[in-house]
Amino acid sequence: MILELHVKNFALINDARIEFKTGLNVITGETGAGKSLIIDALLVIGGRGGADFVRKGCEQAVIEAIFSSTEDLRALFDEIGDDDFISLRKVITNSGKTKQYINGNFVSQSRMKLLFNRLLHVYGQNETKDLYDEAYQRELYDLYCDNRVLLDEFKTILQRAKELKKQLLELEEQELTRIKEIDFLEYQINEISSANLNEDDEEERLVSTRERLLARDRISKSLGAIYELLYAGEPNAFDLLSQSDRLLGGLNNNDEFFIDTETDIKAAAELIKSRALQIKSYLEDLENTEENIDKVEERLDAIYKLKKKYGKSIKEVKAFLVQQQTRLEHLKNIDIQKESLEQQLKKAREEVLAVVEKLSNEREKYRVAFEESVMNELSQLGMPKSLFKVAFNRLSFKAAEELPTYGGESIQFLFSSHSGEDAKPLSKIASGGELSRVMLAVKNLIPREKEMTVIFDEIDTGVGGKTAEMLGVKLKQIATHHQVICITHLPLIAVFGSNHFKVEKQETNGKLDIKVRELSPDERLEEVTRMLGGDTTSKGFEYAKEILKKAESA
């Protein structure tokens, strides 16, 4: 709902502010007062017009419209944020450049227009294009038939069918390269598996072993020298200890000191002998490992090659192996998956066709009633000989998942202002005034439509009397579930307004200015009297009271 419109330096408007309310807002004024400039200002926000609208002598025009926000709009437009209000602000310079803002955020004109079209529907002599749109016609008709739940069900099932078809196509594409990929995967798996990478730290241990083997000559020389010093050389530590032991044996054996010394020397001699023999064995093993260094290098080289291809470590190589084994299993089972997907898709297609048939039946069920209801509304709006039809065009498709999200047929409204002529698409037959009344008729039949702001500009062109009165009644009816703004020159329509605004043209210092103000009850009575062509002393004044009272009780 639009709450406020502020227009500055726009055409003949110097500075005007209008606070709109719920219900039916009527705008009146003398011919040429500039009533349609209010609509023009709103249309400029949506992308219409340019520098021509900048007031003479001014550098720029600024138009700002404030709307109430909704959760749906906040979800679609990040620019709104968490605000409860939406500000659409348009700046036009006299050079033709424009800037547009949503809640203070600079946006492109296309972005502004997208939000604008969700907030306002404008109908007039030159602004009726949304009812030309078959998608909008279908949306309105489905709302009339109350097909929302059925459409949601159809969209869900259709989406599942599309996903299954997509997965099946992906599998079929994989089939073309599957054999080659299987061969490659088996090669990789065999290469890694044959390496028997059991321990994650094998490489570190091999590096340590290699370093020890590379130092073998230095180790062998040093250990050999130690062996000679301890046991095999002349002299050696073992012989010297043995000789010391013999000398101690010739001394007083009853002396505790001598006994302890002899015991320690014997133990040291045995320890040296034992360690010397271990050194000898180590040296012999070292001499017999001549080819082990080659094996270690060969193993390290194999691990290096695997790491270069499949990972930075043995652990990563093993993880890659598991990954490839899983992928191989998937490819080998692709036929089973394909068969399963084909069965699921077949079932989904059957469900799609069942629901779309149900949707088509629901649409067909309400067609005659809708056509007759619209024609009845149009008759009340001064078009008793009009013809209105709803045309269904069944769509052709090869597979159920190819259907659009709206069902199995396109829907088109056909109209003729005279029943003696064939009904044709609205875009080809109806004038702006006629189309506005068609829209009014249709919208009055669809209270389920989401609340929006609907603007009718000169909907009363060419009507009067009882038709004008009925037009006011219908506008009042639609205003029970939409905010309606109507520019009119007919008093029989103006009296039905919940809120009444008057546009006046004034001249100040030789410059024209347009002012807009909301009328008080007394001022409204005067304005309706003026529209009837009278004044407060004429019979028109009493008639104005009468029709205002009648409209209030309608």
XYZ file of C-alpha atoms in Angstrom, residues 50-451:
402
model
C 12.955 11.958 -18.347
C 14.260 15.526 -18.398
C 10.989 16.865 -19.889
C 9.420 16.517 -16.462
C 11.961 18.752 -14.664
C 10.270 22.012 -13.684
C 11.459 24.973 -15.756
C 14.353 26.773 -14.103
C 15.186 23.859 -11.767
C 18.222 21.604 -11.877
C 16.418 18.420 -10.902
C 13.069 16.856 -10.050
C 12.650 14.508 -7.096
C 9.818 12.029 -6.644
C 9.580 9.799 -3.577
C 6.880 7.263 -2.810
C 6.602 5.522 0.562
C 4.959 2.094 0.714
C 4.239 -0.378 3.485
C 6.529 -3.404 3.365
C 5.712 -7.126 3.484
C 7.661 -10.208 4.436
C 7.497 -11.493 0.845
C 9.010 -8.285 -0.532
C 11.747 -8.207 2.125
C 12.711 -11.755 1.107
C 12.941 -10.775 -2.579
C 14.655 -7.386 -2.267
C 17.723 -7.140 -0.033
C 17.657 -3.356 -0.424
C 14.558 -3.162 1.803
C 16.334 -4.767 4.743
C 14.211 -5.283 7.847
C 12.321 -2.020 7.427
C 8.538 -1.899 7.691
C 8.466 0.750 4.972
C 9.713 0.949 1.399
C 11.003 4.209 -0.028
C 11.257 4.505 -3.821
C 13.094 7.727 -4.677
C 13.808 8.986 -8.197
C 15.967 11.974 -9.095
C 15.905 13.387 -12.646
C 18.353 16.120 -13.677
C 17.627 18.654 -16.388
C 20.358 16.960 -18.454
C 18.314 13.759 -18.497
C 20.431 11.743 -16.063
C 18.551 9.795 -13.428
C 19.287 8.181 -10.092
C 17.023 5.825 -8.220
C 17.091 4.565 -4.655
C 15.353 1.848 -2.665
C 15.431 2.693 1.045
C 18.439 4.908 0.397
C 20.314 2.216 -1.574
C 21.312 3.206 -5.110
C 19.872 0.701 -7.602
C 19.544 0.245 -11.348
C 16.364 1.370 -13.109
C 15.512 -2.251 -13.949
C 15.717 -3.165 -10.267
C 13.534 -0.198 -9.323
C 10.983 -1.112 -12.000
C 10.822 -4.709 -10.792
C 9.847 -3.610 -7.281
C 7.575 -0.817 -8.571
C 5.539 -3.296 -10.627
C 5.027 -5.469 -7.554
C 3.684 -2.523 -5.591
C 1.453 -0.765 -8.120
C -0.911 -1.668 -10.941
C -1.836 1.349 -13.050
C -4.806 1.384 -15.439
C -5.626 4.268 -17.739
C -5.686 5.412 -21.307
C -2.015 4.529 -21.769
C -1.245 2.245 -18.843
C -2.971 -1.111 -19.113
C -0.209 -3.416 -20.204
C -0.296 -5.841 -17.285
C -3.724 -7.133 -18.296
C -2.310 -7.693 -21.796
C 0.105 -10.147 -20.204
C -1.203 -13.709 -20.555
C 0.797 -14.787 -17.519
C -1.096 -12.254 -15.397
C -4.410 -13.324 -16.944
C -3.623 -16.933 -16.022
C -2.639 -15.888 -12.487
C -5.949 -14.053 -12.006
C -7.985 -16.929 -13.416
C -6.263 -19.513 -11.197
C -6.964 -17.293 -8.193
C -10.624 -17.259 -9.203
C -10.604 -21.072 -9.443
C -8.707 -21.271 -6.120
C -6.014 -23.453 -7.723
C -3.179 -22.349 -5.429
C -2.820 -25.671 -3.575
C -3.099 -27.664 -6.791
C -0.524 -25.443 -8.523
C 1.910 -25.831 -5.613
C 1.478 -29.607 -5.770
C 2.029 -29.579 -9.531
C 5.176 -27.443 -9.249
C 6.631 -29.761 -6.594
C 6.000 -32.937 -8.612
C 7.179 -31.281 -11.831
C 10.409 -30.161 -10.167
C 11.060 -33.716 -8.963
C 10.519 -35.049 -12.494
C 12.923 -32.441 -13.887
C 15.570 -33.376 -11.299
C 15.223 -37.085 -12.091
C 15.512 -36.375 -15.817
C 18.616 -34.282 -15.174
C 20.213 -37.082 -13.147
C 19.350 -39.613 -15.863
C 20.909 -37.438 -18.567
C 24.047 -37.071 -16.464
C 24.271 -40.851 -16.138
C 23.787 -41.290 -19.886
C 26.549 -38.781 -20.538
C 28.775 -40.688 -18.121
C 28.036 -43.893 -20.036
C 29.953 -42.564 -23.044
C 33.189 -42.223 -21.079
C 32.491 -44.791 -18.374
C 34.595 -47.631 -19.829
C 37.645 -45.420 -20.289
C 37.283 -44.063 -16.784
C 36.906 -47.558 -15.333
C 40.142 -48.649 -17.046
C 41.966 -45.620 -15.725
C 40.610 -46.071 -12.204
C 41.600 -49.751 -12.182
C 45.114 -48.794 -13.274
C 45.418 -46.257 -10.450
C 43.970 -48.645 -7.880
C 46.280 -51.488 -8.942
C 49.323 -49.202 -8.932
C 48.641 -48.034 -5.385
C 47.424 -51.395 -4.044
C 50.472 -53.301 -5.369
C 52.708 -50.974 -3.338
C 51.249 -52.399 -0.093
C 51.289 -49.097 1.768
C 50.369 -50.461 5.176
C 52.089 -48.084 7.564
C 51.778 -44.288 7.333
C 55.321 -43.745 8.757
C 57.107 -46.225 6.462
C 58.800 -43.472 4.479
C 60.290 -41.878 7.619
C 61.662 -45.249 8.752
C 63.157 -45.944 5.329
C 64.866 -42.554 5.273
C 66.394 -43.312 8.678
C 67.602 -46.710 7.468
C 69.067 -45.198 4.319
C 71.017 -42.637 6.320
C 72.412 -45.393 8.521
C 73.410 -47.504 5.508
C 75.004 -44.551 3.748
C 77.171 -44.056 6.883
C 78.152 -47.754 6.946
C 81.891 -47.352 6.079
C 82.422 -44.765 8.786
C 80.450 -46.898 11.252
C 82.335 -50.085 10.283
C 85.744 -48.431 10.687
C 84.912 -46.939 14.057
C 83.274 -50.079 15.436
C 86.203 -52.196 14.149
C 88.666 -49.982 15.989
C 86.524 -50.203 19.134
C 86.433 -54.004 18.808
C 90.232 -54.106 18.537
C 90.653 -51.876 21.601
C 88.181 -53.843 23.663
C 88.981 -57.452 22.736
C 90.967 -58.354 19.637
C 93.912 -55.958 19.526
C 97.327 -56.047 21.158
C 96.970 -54.895 23.834
C 93.192 -54.793 24.502
C 91.011 -53.879 27.426
C 89.853 -57.430 28.065
C 93.393 -58.837 28.311
C 94.486 -55.982 30.579
C 91.541 -56.615 32.898
C 92.284 -60.358 32.874
C 95.917 -59.671 33.757
C 94.769 -57.357 36.565
C 92.517 -60.114 37.850
C 95.405 -62.577 37.990
C 97.565 -60.140 39.933
C 94.791 -59.622 42.462
C 94.532 -63.393 42.885
C 98.060 -63.551 44.361
C 97.214 -61.067 47.141
C 95.497 -61.622 50.525
C 92.165 -63.149 49.641
C 90.759 -62.484 53.067
C 90.898 -58.705 52.635
C 87.428 -57.419 51.771
C 88.811 -54.588 49.649
C 90.771 -57.003 47.454
C 87.766 -59.286 47.168
C 85.471 -56.413 45.994
C 88.071 -55.117 43.564
C 88.590 -58.555 42.049
C 84.818 -58.998 41.670
C 84.414 -55.635 39.876
C 87.349 -56.347 37.541
C 85.907 -59.771 36.615
C 82.493 -58.165 35.907
C 84.057 -55.394 33.799
C 86.012 -57.964 31.827
C 82.855 -60.012 31.134
C 80.884 -56.857 30.159
C 83.634 -55.769 27.756
C 83.808 -59.266 26.262
C 79.999 -59.383 25.803
C 79.797 -55.934 24.202
C 82.829 -56.668 21.997
C 81.189 -59.836 20.693
C 77.978 -57.855 19.966
C 80.024 -55.320 18.039
C 81.631 -58.134 16.054
C 78.175 -59.550 15.195
C 76.896 -56.079 14.169
C 79.941 -55.638 11.931
C 79.364 -59.010 10.300
C 75.690 -58.128 9.664
C 76.750 -54.765 8.295
C 79.126 -56.431 5.867
C 76.350 -58.784 4.696
C 73.845 -55.943 3.888
C 75.566 -54.772 0.737
C 72.391 -54.959 -1.393
C 69.917 -53.635 1.256
C 70.713 -50.026 0.400
C 69.496 -50.671 -3.146
C 66.257 -52.144 -1.845
C 65.684 -49.166 0.444
C 66.324 -46.730 -2.406
C 64.019 -48.683 -4.675
C 61.211 -48.629 -2.094
C 61.658 -44.913 -1.430
C 61.579 -44.223 -5.171
C 58.307 -46.164 -5.521
C 56.760 -44.180 -2.672
C 57.991 -40.888 -4.186
C 56.352 -41.696 -7.531
C 53.040 -42.523 -5.858
C 53.171 -39.292 -3.842
C 53.922 -37.283 -6.967
C 50.735 -38.642 -8.581
C 48.275 -39.126 -5.755
C 49.135 -37.163 -2.612
C 51.681 -35.401 -0.461
C 52.040 -38.298 1.974
C 51.388 -42.032 2.258
C 48.261 -41.185 4.257
C 46.936 -38.983 1.438
C 47.784 -41.623 -1.179
C 45.814 -44.216 0.804
C 42.868 -41.792 1.100
C 42.985 -41.233 -2.667
C 42.887 -44.998 -3.134
C 39.674 -45.251 -1.109
C 38.169 -42.379 -3.113
C 38.956 -44.026 -6.433
C 37.659 -47.389 -5.233
C 34.366 -45.703 -4.308
C 34.179 -43.995 -7.695
C 34.908 -47.298 -9.462
C 32.132 -48.995 -7.528
C 29.747 -46.204 -8.536
C 30.633 -46.537 -12.216
C 30.316 -50.313 -12.150
C 26.847 -49.952 -10.620
C 25.705 -47.240 -13.056
C 23.369 -49.603 -14.886
C 21.556 -50.370 -11.648
C 21.304 -46.646 -10.880
C 20.092 -45.902 -14.374
C 17.350 -48.512 -14.156
C 16.263 -47.140 -10.769
C 16.150 -43.563 -12.082
C 14.151 -44.633 -15.127
C 11.556 -46.272 -12.880
C 11.395 -43.210 -10.606
C 11.070 -40.878 -13.604
C 8.291 -43.006 -15.084
C 6.357 -42.775 -11.835
C 7.000 -39.037 -11.523
C 5.765 -38.480 -15.088
C 2.557 -40.337 -14.306
C 2.066 -38.155 -11.223
C 2.735 -34.986 -13.233
C 0.187 -35.960 -15.890
C -2.384 -36.881 -13.248
C -2.060 -33.551 -11.442
C -1.920 -31.468 -14.628
C -5.089 -33.186 -15.835
C -6.769 -32.401 -12.531
C -5.616 -28.785 -12.847
C -7.002 -28.573 -16.393
C -10.321 -29.997 -15.241
C -10.551 -27.441 -12.434
C -9.889 -24.625 -14.878
C -12.482 -25.939 -17.305
C -15.039 -26.395 -14.526
C -15.113 -22.691 -13.691
C -14.753 -21.252 -17.176
C -18.419 -20.619 -18.037
C -19.193 -19.203 -14.588
C -16.224 -16.854 -14.808
C -17.124 -15.658 -18.306
C -20.732 -15.013 -17.304
C -19.689 -13.260 -14.084
C -17.288 -10.933 -15.919
C -19.920 -10.103 -18.557
C -22.449 -9.409 -15.803
C -19.963 -7.031 -14.163
C -19.263 -5.358 -17.500
C -22.978 -4.950 -18.129
C -23.297 -3.118 -14.833
C -20.340 -0.951 -15.879
C -22.089 0.264 -19.028
C -21.030 -2.444 -21.493
C -24.162 -4.670 -21.700
C -23.332 -5.988 -25.160
C -19.749 -6.911 -24.439
C -18.435 -10.423 -24.914
C -15.791 -11.972 -22.660
C -14.211 -15.382 -23.157
C -11.462 -17.465 -21.568
C -9.483 -19.373 -24.195
C -7.449 -22.471 -23.343
C -4.651 -23.580 -25.634
C -3.391 -27.066 -24.849
C 0.389 -27.256 -24.924
C 2.234 -29.955 -26.837
C 5.096 -31.773 -25.163
C 7.154 -34.911 -25.641
C 7.691 -35.673 -21.964
C 5.759 -34.587 -18.879
C 8.780 -32.859 -17.325
C 8.884 -30.450 -20.289
C 5.642 -28.818 -19.142
C 5.883 -25.242 -17.812
C 5.236 -24.658 -14.120
C 1.728 -23.295 -14.779
C 0.264 -26.492 -16.236
C -0.837 -28.036 -19.504
C -2.451 -25.066 -21.222
C -1.978 -21.370 -21.787
C -4.865 -19.107 -20.771
C -5.935 -16.014 -22.639
C -8.730 -13.509 -22.020
C -10.698 -12.540 -25.138
C -12.945 -9.509 -25.359
C -15.307 -7.712 -27.676
C -17.218 -4.560 -26.825
C -20.115 -5.848 -28.940
C -21.441 -9.395 -28.924
C -21.888 -9.239 -32.690
C -18.131 -9.262 -33.130
C -15.698 -12.077 -32.425
C -13.871 -11.830 -29.127
C -10.171 -11.183 -29.629
C -7.140 -10.882 -27.321
C -7.368 -7.810 -25.097
C -4.199 -6.301 -26.527
C -5.790 -6.183 -29.995
C -9.291 -5.000 -29.281
C -9.763 -2.975 -26.098
C -9.231 0.738 -25.558
C -7.650 1.977 -22.346
C -11.046 2.884 -20.849
C -12.598 -0.437 -21.796
C -9.625 -2.368 -20.512
C -9.744 -0.521 -17.193
C -13.356 -1.592 -16.784
C -12.495 -5.174 -17.743
C -9.798 -5.125 -15.058
C -12.227 -3.683 -12.533
C -14.725 -6.412 -13.369
C -12.150 -9.177 -13.098
C -10.578 -7.924 -9.868
C -13.971 -7.606 -8.196
C -14.432 -11.329 -8.773
C -11.093 -12.296 -7.204
C -10.874 -11.273 -3.543
C -8.160 -13.908 -3.022
C -5.567 -11.814 -4.866
C -2.795 -10.424 -2.659
C -3.394 -6.874 -1.505
